[in-house]
Amino acid sequence: MPLHVVDHPLIVHKLSILRDKTTSVKKFREVVNEITMLLAYEATRDLPMDDVDVETPLCTAHTRMLKQGELVVAPILRAGLGMMPGMLDILPTARVAHLGLKRDEQTHKPITYYMNMPTSLKGAIVLVVDPMLATAGSLCAAIDLLKEQQPAKIVAVCLIAAPEGAQRMETTHPDVHIYVGALDEKLNERAYIVPGLGDAGDRMFGTA
Ligand code: PRP
Ligand code: URA
């Protein structure tokens, strides 16, 4: 199953800070950034590489560097924006595809309100970022939009997933590997992840 739960002690510790309802907006943003970089480390493990020779002060080192190619970070607005700086710190040459999706509060289905992608994603490796994978409606819709542009590969990076959303992704987009910091217990009647961390966008932007 292409769900990778990266339950490293650093991530578990930092997620506990995010889960705490008394954590400030400032701290929340900082810790989201830190966890994103840790998850990105795992999510980029399979990036293609080229053999290169580098002159060290002593001799020639036969080593490898990331293959030149299109890397795209695709944040799902709003909350995914909080994960963008961490991703771009790790992948400074990546381009960005903004995907504006908002879950309807009654139906829990996503509504697309904004989209701004690089002109071509053909052959690109796309890393979609969104802190919460709840019903997976938003992530599935984002991936549907991205797949229309024929990228070579899509990888998703989320902070917390619900079993329901993970199952839906497995059924709908079995080719997409998903890296998460935690797989929580369930969704509640409002389709929020339990125990979760609440509304990620509100906590990130102080709009609660
Ligand atoms: C949240 C979250 C995901 C989505 C997850 O965004 O950031 O995008 O809900 O839920 P799902 O898996 O059931 O689709 P929201 O729609 O609340 O928008 P926001 O980021 O603007 O707050
Ligand atoms: N969106 C959030 O921000 N949190 C949840 O738990 C579910 C969807």
Coordinates of C-alpha atoms and ligand atoms in Angstrom, one line a residue:
M1 CA 0.0 0.0 0.0
P2 CA 1.6 3.3 -1.0
L3 CA 0.9 5.0 2.4
H4 CA 4.1 5.7 4.3
V5 CA 3.6 6.6 7.9
V6 CA 6.8 8.3 8.9
D7 CA 6.5 7.9 12.6
H8 CA 10.0 9.1 13.4
P9 CA 10.3 10.4 17.1
L10 CA 11.0 13.9 15.8
I11 CA 7.9 13.9 13.8
V12 CA 5.7 12.3 16.5
H13 CA 7.1 14.9 19.0
K14 CA 6.4 17.9 16.7
L15 CA 3.0 16.6 15.8
S16 CA 2.1 16.5 19.5
I17 CA 2.9 20.2 19.6
L18 CA 0.6 20.9 16.6
R19 CA -2.2 18.8 18.2
D20 CA -2.1 20.8 21.4
K21 CA -4.9 23.4 21.2
T22 CA -2.9 25.9 23.2
T23 CA -0.1 26.1 20.6
S24 CA 0.1 29.6 19.2
V25 CA -0.3 30.5 15.5
K26 CA 3.4 31.5 15.4
K27 CA 4.6 28.2 16.9
F28 CA 2.1 26.2 14.7
R29 CA 3.6 27.7 11.6
E30 CA 7.2 27.0 12.7
V31 CA 6.5 23.4 13.6
V32 CA 4.5 22.8 10.3
N33 CA 7.6 24.0 8.5
E34 CA 9.9 21.7 10.5
I35 CA 7.7 18.6 10.0
T36 CA 7.4 19.4 6.3
M37 CA 11.1 19.3 5.8
L38 CA 11.4 16.0 7.7
L39 CA 8.6 14.4 5.6
A40 CA 10.1 15.9 2.4
Y41 CA 13.3 14.0 3.2
E42 CA 11.4 10.7 3.0
A43 CA 9.1 11.7 0.2
T44 CA 12.1 12.6 -2.0
R45 CA 14.0 9.4 -1.4
D46 CA 13.4 8.1 -4.9
L47 CA 14.2 11.2 -6.9
P48 CA 16.2 10.4 -10.0
M49 CA 19.9 11.1 -9.9
D50 CA 22.7 11.5 -12.4
D51 CA 26.3 10.2 -12.0
V52 CA 28.7 13.1 -11.8
D53 CA 32.4 13.7 -11.2
V54 CA 33.3 16.4 -8.7
E55 CA 36.8 17.7 -8.0
T56 CA 37.4 17.6 -4.3
P57 CA 40.5 19.3 -2.9
L58 CA 42.1 15.8 -3.0
C59 CA 40.9 14.0 -6.1
T60 CA 37.9 13.3 -8.4
A61 CA 34.9 12.0 -6.5
H62 CA 32.5 9.8 -8.6
T63 CA 29.3 10.8 -7.0
R64 CA 25.6 11.7 -7.9
M65 CA 23.5 14.7 -8.1
L66 CA 19.7 15.2 -8.6
K67 CA 18.8 14.8 -12.2
Q68 CA 17.9 18.0 -13.9
G69 CA 14.2 18.0 -14.6
E70 CA 11.0 19.5 -13.7
L71 CA 10.1 19.4 -10.0
V72 CA 6.8 21.0 -8.9
V73 CA 5.4 21.6 -5.5
A74 CA 1.6 21.8 -5.5
P75 CA 0.1 23.2 -2.3
I76 CA -3.6 22.8 -1.8
L77 CA -4.9 26.1 -0.5
R78 CA -5.1 27.4 2.0
A79 CA -3.5 25.2 4.6
G80 CA -1.1 23.6 2.1
L81 CA 0.6 27.0 1.8
G82 CA 2.0 26.5 5.3
M83 CA 4.0 23.5 3.9
M84 CA 5.3 25.3 0.9
P85 CA 8.3 27.1 2.5
G86 CA 9.6 23.8 3.9
M87 CA 9.3 22.1 0.6
L88 CA 11.0 24.9 -1.3
D89 CA 13.9 25.0 1.3
I90 CA 14.6 21.4 0.4
L91 CA 13.9 21.8 -3.4
P92 CA 14.8 25.4 -4.1
T93 CA 14.5 25.1 -7.9
A94 CA 11.0 23.6 -7.8
R95 CA 8.2 25.5 -9.5
V96 CA 4.8 25.9 -7.8
A97 CA 1.3 24.9 -8.8
H98 CA -1.3 26.6 -6.6
L99 CA -4.5 24.6 -6.2
G100 CA -7.3 26.4 -4.5
L101 CA -9.8 23.9 -3.1
K102 CA -12.3 24.5 -0.2
R103 CA -14.3 21.8 1.4
D104 CA -18.1 22.5 1.6
E105 CA -19.0 22.4 5.3
Q106 CA -22.2 20.5 4.7
T107 CA -21.4 18.1 2.0
H108 CA -17.6 17.9 2.8
K109 CA -17.0 17.9 -1.0
P110 CA -14.2 20.1 -2.4
I111 CA -15.0 23.2 -4.5
T112 CA -12.2 24.4 -6.8
Y113 CA -11.9 28.2 -6.7
Y114 CA -8.4 28.8 -8.0
M115 CA -5.7 27.1 -10.0
N116 CA -2.4 28.5 -11.3
M117 CA 0.0 25.9 -12.6
P118 CA 3.2 26.0 -14.6
T119 CA 2.4 26.0 -18.4
S120 CA 3.4 22.3 -18.7
L121 CA 3.6 19.5 -16.1
K122 CA 4.4 16.9 -18.8
G123 CA 7.1 14.6 -17.4
A124 CA 7.3 16.6 -14.1
I125 CA 7.6 15.1 -10.6
V126 CA 4.9 16.8 -8.6
L127 CA 4.8 16.9 -4.8
V128 CA 1.3 17.8 -3.6
V129 CA 1.2 19.2 0.0
D130 CA -1.8 19.5 2.3
P131 CA -1.6 19.1 6.1
M132 CA -4.9 17.1 6.4
L133 CA -6.0 14.0 4.5
A134 CA -9.5 13.6 5.9
T135 CA -12.2 12.2 3.4
A136 CA -9.5 12.6 0.7
G137 CA -12.0 14.6 -1.4
S138 CA -9.6 17.5 -1.7
L139 CA -6.5 15.4 -2.5
C140 CA -8.3 13.3 -5.0
A141 CA -9.7 16.4 -6.8
A142 CA -6.2 18.0 -6.8
I143 CA -4.7 14.8 -8.2
D144 CA -7.4 14.6 -10.9
L145 CA -6.5 18.2 -12.0
L146 CA -2.8 17.5 -12.0
K147 CA -3.1 14.2 -13.9
E148 CA -4.8 16.1 -16.8
Q149 CA -1.4 17.7 -17.3
Q150 CA 0.4 14.3 -17.6
P151 CA 3.2 14.6 -15.0
A152 CA 5.6 11.6 -14.8
K153 CA 4.8 11.1 -11.1
I154 CA 2.8 12.5 -8.2
V155 CA 3.7 12.1 -4.6
A156 CA 1.5 13.4 -1.7
V157 CA 2.8 14.8 1.6
C158 CA 0.4 15.3 4.5
L159 CA 0.8 15.8 8.2
I160 CA -2.1 13.6 9.4
A161 CA -4.4 11.2 7.6
A162 CA -7.6 9.5 8.5
P163 CA -8.1 5.8 7.7
E164 CA -11.1 6.7 5.5
G165 CA -9.1 9.1 3.4
A166 CA -6.1 6.7 3.1
Q167 CA -8.5 3.9 1.9
R168 CA -10.1 6.2 -0.6
M169 CA -6.7 7.2 -2.0
E170 CA -5.7 3.6 -2.3
T171 CA -8.8 2.9 -4.3
T172 CA -8.9 6.1 -6.4
H173 CA -5.2 6.8 -7.0
P174 CA -3.3 3.6 -6.2
D175 CA -0.2 4.9 -8.1
V176 CA 0.3 7.9 -5.8
H177 CA 2.6 7.4 -2.8
I178 CA 1.5 9.3 0.3
Y179 CA 3.9 10.3 3.1
V180 CA 2.2 11.2 6.4
G181 CA 3.4 11.9 9.9
A182 CA 0.5 10.0 11.5
L183 CA -2.5 7.8 10.7
D184 CA -5.1 8.8 13.2
E185 CA -8.2 6.9 14.5
K186 CA -11.2 8.1 12.4
L187 CA -13.3 10.9 11.1
N188 CA -16.0 12.5 13.3
E189 CA -19.5 13.4 12.1
R190 CA -18.2 16.7 10.6
A191 CA -15.5 14.8 8.7
Y192 CA -12.7 16.1 11.0
I193 CA -9.8 13.9 11.8
V194 CA -9.9 12.5 15.4
P195 CA -7.8 13.2 17.4
G196 CA -6.3 15.3 14.7
L197 CA -5.3 19.0 15.3
G198 CA -8.5 20.8 14.4
D199 CA -8.9 23.0 11.4
A200 CA -5.4 23.2 9.9
G201 CA -6.1 26.4 7.9
D202 CA -7.6 28.2 10.8
R203 CA -4.8 27.3 13.1
M204 CA -2.1 28.2 10.5
F205 CA -3.6 31.6 9.7
G206 CA -5.3 32.5 13.0
T207 CA -8.8 32.6 11.5
A208 CA -10.6 30.4 14.1
Ligands
PRP1 C1 -8.8 21.3 4.7 C2 -7.4 20.7 4.5 C3 -7.6 19.9 3.3 C4 -9.1 19.4 3.4 C5 -9.0 18.0 3.9 O1 -8.9 22.4 3.9 O2 -6.4 21.6 4.5 O3 -7.5 20.6 2.1 O4 -9.7 20.2 4.4 O5 -10.3 17.4 3.9 P1 -10.8 16.3 2.9 O6 -9.7 15.3 2.9 O7 -12.1 15.8 3.5 O8 -11.0 16.9 1.6 P2 -10.3 23.3 3.9 O9 -11.2 22.8 2.8 O10 -10.8 23.4 5.3 O11 -9.7 24.7 3.4 P3 -8.7 25.7 4.0 O12 -7.3 25.1 3.9 O13 -8.8 26.9 3.2 O14 -9.1 26.0 5.4
URA2 N1 -9.6 19.7 7.5 C1 -9.0 20.1 8.5 O1 -8.4 21.2 8.6 N2 -8.9 19.3 9.6 C2 -9.6 18.1 9.6 O2 -9.5 17.4 10.6 C3 -10.3 17.7 8.5 C4 -10.3 18.6 7.4

